[in-house]
Amino acid sequence: MPVLGMTPADDFCQGTKAALAGGTTMILDHVFPDAGVSLLTAYEQWRERADGTACCDYSLHVDVPRWHESIREELEALVKDKGVNSFLVFMAYKDRCQCTDGQMYEIFSIIRDLGALAQVHAENGDIVQEEQKRLLELGITGPEGHVLSRPEEVEAEAVYRAVTIAKQANCPLYVTKVMSKGAADVIAQAKLRGVVVFGEPITASLGTSGSHYWSKNWAKAAAFVTSPPINPDPSTGDHLTSLLASGDLQVTGSAHCTFTTAQKAVGKDNFTLIPEGTNGIEERMSVVWEKCVASGKMDENEFVAVTSTNAAKIFNVYPRKGRVAVGSDADLVIWNPKATKIISAKSHNLNVEYNIFEGLECRGAPTVVVSQGRVVLEDGNLLVTPGAGRFIPRKTFPDFVYKRIKARNRLAEIHGVPRGLYDGPVHEVMVPAKPGGSAQARASCPGKISVPPVRNLHRSGFSLSGSQADDHIARRTAQKIMAPPGGRSNITSLS
Amino acid sequence: MMQKFHCDPDLPSWLRLTVVYFAVVLSDRLLIKGGRIINDDQSFYADVYLEDGLIKQIGENLIVPGGVKTIEANGRMVIPGGIDVNTYLQKPSQGMTAADDFFQGTRAALAGGTTMIIDHVVPEPGSSLLTSFEKWHEAADTKSCCDYSLHVDITSWYDGVREELEVLVQDKGVNSFQVYMAYKDLYQMSDSQLYEAFTFLKGLGAVILVHAENGDLIAQEQKRILEMGITGPEGHALSRPEELEAEAVFRAITIAGRINCPVYITKVMSKSAADIITLARKKGPLVFGEPIAASLGTDGTHYWSKNWAKAAAFVTSPPLSPDPTTPDYLTSLLACGDLQVTGSGHCPYSTAQKAVGKDNFTLIPEGVNGIEERMTVVWDKAVATGKMDENQFVAITSTNAAKIFNLYPRKGRIAVGSDADVVIWDPDKVKTITAKSHKSAVEYNIFEGMECHGSPLVVISQGKIVFEDGNINVNKGVGRFIPRKPFPEYLYQRVRIRNKVSGLQGVPRGMYDGPVYEVPATPKYATPAPSAKSSPSKHQPPPIRNLHQSNFSLSGAQIDDNNPRRTGHRIVAPPGGRSNITSLG
C-alpha cells in the first residue's frame, strides 16, 4: 500500500494500473488542498476523481497545508464522517505550507484527541530556503542544487524536532519518506527512548542513489528530484533496508508522483522550480524483495509485514487488508521469487518517459495479481477496470498505535505540589514608574513574560489604577527585604 | 602593604625617600615559593614571580629584588585563576535587576577562585546593542573587582544590527554574541534569522553562543500547565522538559553545520542535550558545550520542594534536570572532553523578587547562583571523585574558555608574560556551602549544605592578593575590561580550512533544449484537473505565467480563457524528434 501523491503525469487510473502491475492492490493517496480550498472540499474533489478512475481499492490521507482557526472542526468532520484517520503536516516549503512548531503542537494535540495519526514531511524549510538562496547566488541552477540545498542534516533535524513535538503532545508520529541514514537513525533512537514513531522509506531511497543529481544529462538528473532528496551516499539504501529488517523502520511507500520531462523542464534554469516527485508505485514490491529478501536481510514474512501488514495495522485497515485470512478482502498476489525483471521506462506502465530505476535487475515479481477477487494480472497481461476501486474508510484509534498512547495518557497526568500560601515579602514590580535617571529602566530578560509589564490588579494590594498621587516620586527598584517587618515567616525560610 | 615598610627616622632624607618609593613599587611584586604549577597540559614544581600585574619569571632559585612579599605555597597547587564565561550581573527582569551587581558578583567570584568573568549584555528587545554595551561597560568599569569582558546578547534581529555588530567586533573588543531559541515573542529567533545571524557572525569571526530551548513548545506547555492549575515552581520544570533543550541543541548544531561556523551551547543542563553535543562532535561540526555549576552540583528535584521559596530559588532556564544522575553524567563528559567549559550562569534574585511569580511560575525571575561555588563544585565532583586530573580541571575551569574566547595565553595559563591571575589551591580543604557565609547578596544558596573538597587558599588578581586566610580584600572598580579579538585560532583555524575544501560547484551541462511544459496562467479548470492540485511541488501556488519561459507572451484576458486547458500535457515524442540531451542514458 504505497502512499501515492497524485500527479499530473499519472492520474488515479494510470497510477493504480501501475500499482496492480507491480503487485500492489491498495493505495493511500494524499489529498493536497490548494490555497483557499478547505480540507473537506479538497477531500471531496479527490473522492470524485478517484471513484471514477481508480482500478484498485484506495483510501486517503489529508494534508494540512496551512493552519487556521477552524482546523479542529475540519479535522473532526473528516475523521468522524469521511473515514480519514491520517493527516500530513509540512515542516518544509516555507511561506507555503510550512507549520511552525507551535502550530504543529496544536495540530498534533487535536490529532491525538481524535485518535488519528500525525504524518510529517520532515525537512527544515527555513534552512532549505536559505540554502536555496545561497546556491542560486553561487550560480548553481541545475538539479544538483536541489540536493545541495536539502542536505541530510536538514532532514534529520526536522525528524528530531517532529519526534520531540510528538512526544510532548503524546501523539503517534509517522515520518513519510525517510530518505537518509541520519533521519533513519534519529527514528531508531527515538524508538529506543520509547516514542511512538513510525518511519517509511520509499522505493526511491531503497533502490537508487542521489549520485544521479550530478548527471550530465539534465533530464535524467531532474527525474530524480523529490523531497527530501535521494541521498548521494550510495550506502543509504543498504542502511535503510537493514533498519527495515530490524523493525526500526516499518513501512515501505513509493511517494509516487511523476512529472514528464517537459514538466520538469519548467525548472531548467532554476532547480527550485523543478516539480518534485519520482516514480515507484509499480517497482516498490520488486525493489524491496530484491534489496531485502534476495539479499538475505529479511525473510518472506517480514517482507509481507513491511510491504503490506504493518501499513494495514498502522492505518487501521487490518485485518481486512494486509493478511491472507478468512474474511479478509480478496486482494492477493502470487509471488514468484525466481522471476527476474529489468526495470525500464520502455516496459513500465507509467505515463512518463523516464524511470529512476532504469536498468535495475530485480529478482522477485508478481505472477498473478487478484484485486477484489478478480484476476487483474496474469501471464503478463493487465486487465483492469477503471472505477472498480472502492474507497476504504478507516476508523480512528488503531489499536496498533493507540493502545500505548492511551496508557501513556493515563500515566502522564501531572500534579502540582500542594504548598501553603507563600506569605513572605514580594518585590514590588515597578510599572511604568521610571526611577529618575536610572540605567535599567524596565528592561527585561529571558523572563518569559516581561512585555508588557501590566499591573496585575488581582495580585497587588494596591488596587487603584490610573495616575497616582505619588507618581512623581521615583520608586526604589531593587528593593531587597532581608528581614521583613514581623520577622520571617516559616514558609519562606530555607530548610 | 605600605605599613610594612616603616622607614627608619635616622636615615638621611634622600635615602628615606628612596625607600618609600621602592615600597610603593614593591607592593606590586609577589613571589610564590614552593608551589606546584598546574597548567592544562602539565604540572611541575617552580616558583613564580609576579610584577606589574604580569607573571615575570617561573623557575627555581629565581633572582628577585629584595624585600619582595613572599607567599609560601608549601607544595600546594598554583593554578591559573578561574574564568567564568557565563554571568549576568546586571540582568534586568520585569523592572528588577539581579541581586548581585558587578561589585558583589565579582567579589564573590574572587572569593571562589575565579579571577575573570565574561558577563552577558542583555539589551531590551528593540534597543540598540551598542548603547546597551556602553551601559554595561560603564557599570562594570566602576564596580568590577576583577578583570571582565562582555558577551552581547542579540535579543532581536533588527535593521541596522549588522552595522552595530561590526562596530562591536572591530572597535569594542567583543567577539561573542548570544542568540536565543526560547522566550517566544521576546528574544526568540526563527530558524531563518538564526541562519542569517550565524552567517553574518561567522563572517565577523565571532563566537556564537546559543541559548537552546524550543520556545514555541515551551509557550504551549506553559499554557497547558497553567490551565491544569499548576502554578508553583514545579511548573517551570514541567513546561521545559529536557527533550525541548535537546531538540534546540540539535537544531542549532544543524544550522551551524550548514554554515560551517562554530557554535557554543551555553548552559548544558541535561543528559540528552549533552548527548546531542557529543554525537555531533563525532560527526564533525565545531560545537562546544558549557554545563554550569548548578547542573554539575545539584539537580531539579528541588522544584518539588514544599517550601516555595526554596523551589523558586532553583528556577533557571533551561531548568535543572530532575534526573539526579545528571551531574555525574555531565562531569564524565567534561572529563572526556565532550564538554569543554564550565560556567555559572550566575544571576540570583532575592526571595522577594522571585515571589513576584508566587501565583504563576512563568513570572518567577530566572537565575541561580554559582559564581563563587563553581571552582569548588567542579573540583569536588570531578577531581575529588577521580574522574579527571588537576590539569583537566584547569582546562575546563580556565584554559579552554580562554582559548575559545581568544584570551589565551594572556589568561588561562601560568606562563611568563601572562596576567598575574593566580590561585593557590588547597585540594584537601573541606568547606560546606551555605547562604550564611556566602558572598552573594541573596538569602538562599542552591548548593546549601553541600560539603566540598578543594578550595582556594590565596587568590591573586592583577598581581595583588585579594583573598587570603578567608579574608577578602577587594577594590571596587579595579577590574579592567579585557577586549577580545575576533577569529580565535582555536575555532577558526578549522573553519578556514573547511571553507577552502568545501567549495560548491555546479555540474557543467549543455543547455536543455527539450520541450518545456507550459505552466498555465490561471488554474481555473472546468473540471478538477490533475495538474494544479497535488503534491507539495515547489512551483505551484501561485502559478504565475513566466513570460520568459513561455512563448505565449500576451498577458491579460485571453480569448480562450473559457476553454479548459489541457493540463496533463505530455510530450513523449516532441515534434522534430527527441533531442539527445533529454534522452536517458
Coordinates of C-alpha atoms in Angstrom, one line a residue, chain B residues 6-7 40-41 66 181 192 195 215 255-256 260 263 270 290 309 312 337 357 378 446 457-458 471 494 506 548 551:
Chain B
H6 CA 58.4 51.7 58.1
C7 CA 61.3 54.0 57.4
D40 CA 46.2 22.3 31.4
D41 CA 49.0 20.4 29.8
G66 CA 65.0 42.0 47.8
M181 CA 15.9 29.9 20.6
S192 CA 15.8 31.8 9.1
Y195 CA 20.8 31.2 9.7
G215 CA 10.4 28.4 22.7
I255 CA 22.1 25.2 11.3
A256 CA 25.7 25.9 12.3
N260 CA 30.3 25.8 8.8
V263 CA 28.7 27.1 17.9
S270 CA 20.5 17.8 30.8
E290 CA 29.2 24.5 28.8
A309 CA 11.0 30.0 48.4
A312 CA 11.8 29.1 43.4
G337 CA 36.4 16.3 26.6
G357 CA 5.8 34.7 40.5
V378 CA 33.8 21.2 39.9
I446 CA 21.1 26.4 45.8
L457 CA 43.7 29.4 49.7
V458 CA 45.1 32.5 48.2
N471 CA 39.7 37.3 54.2
R494 CA 39.5 24.7 11.2
G506 CA 27.6 23.1 -10.3
H548 CA 10.4 34.4 -20.4
N551 CA 6.5 31.6 -25.9

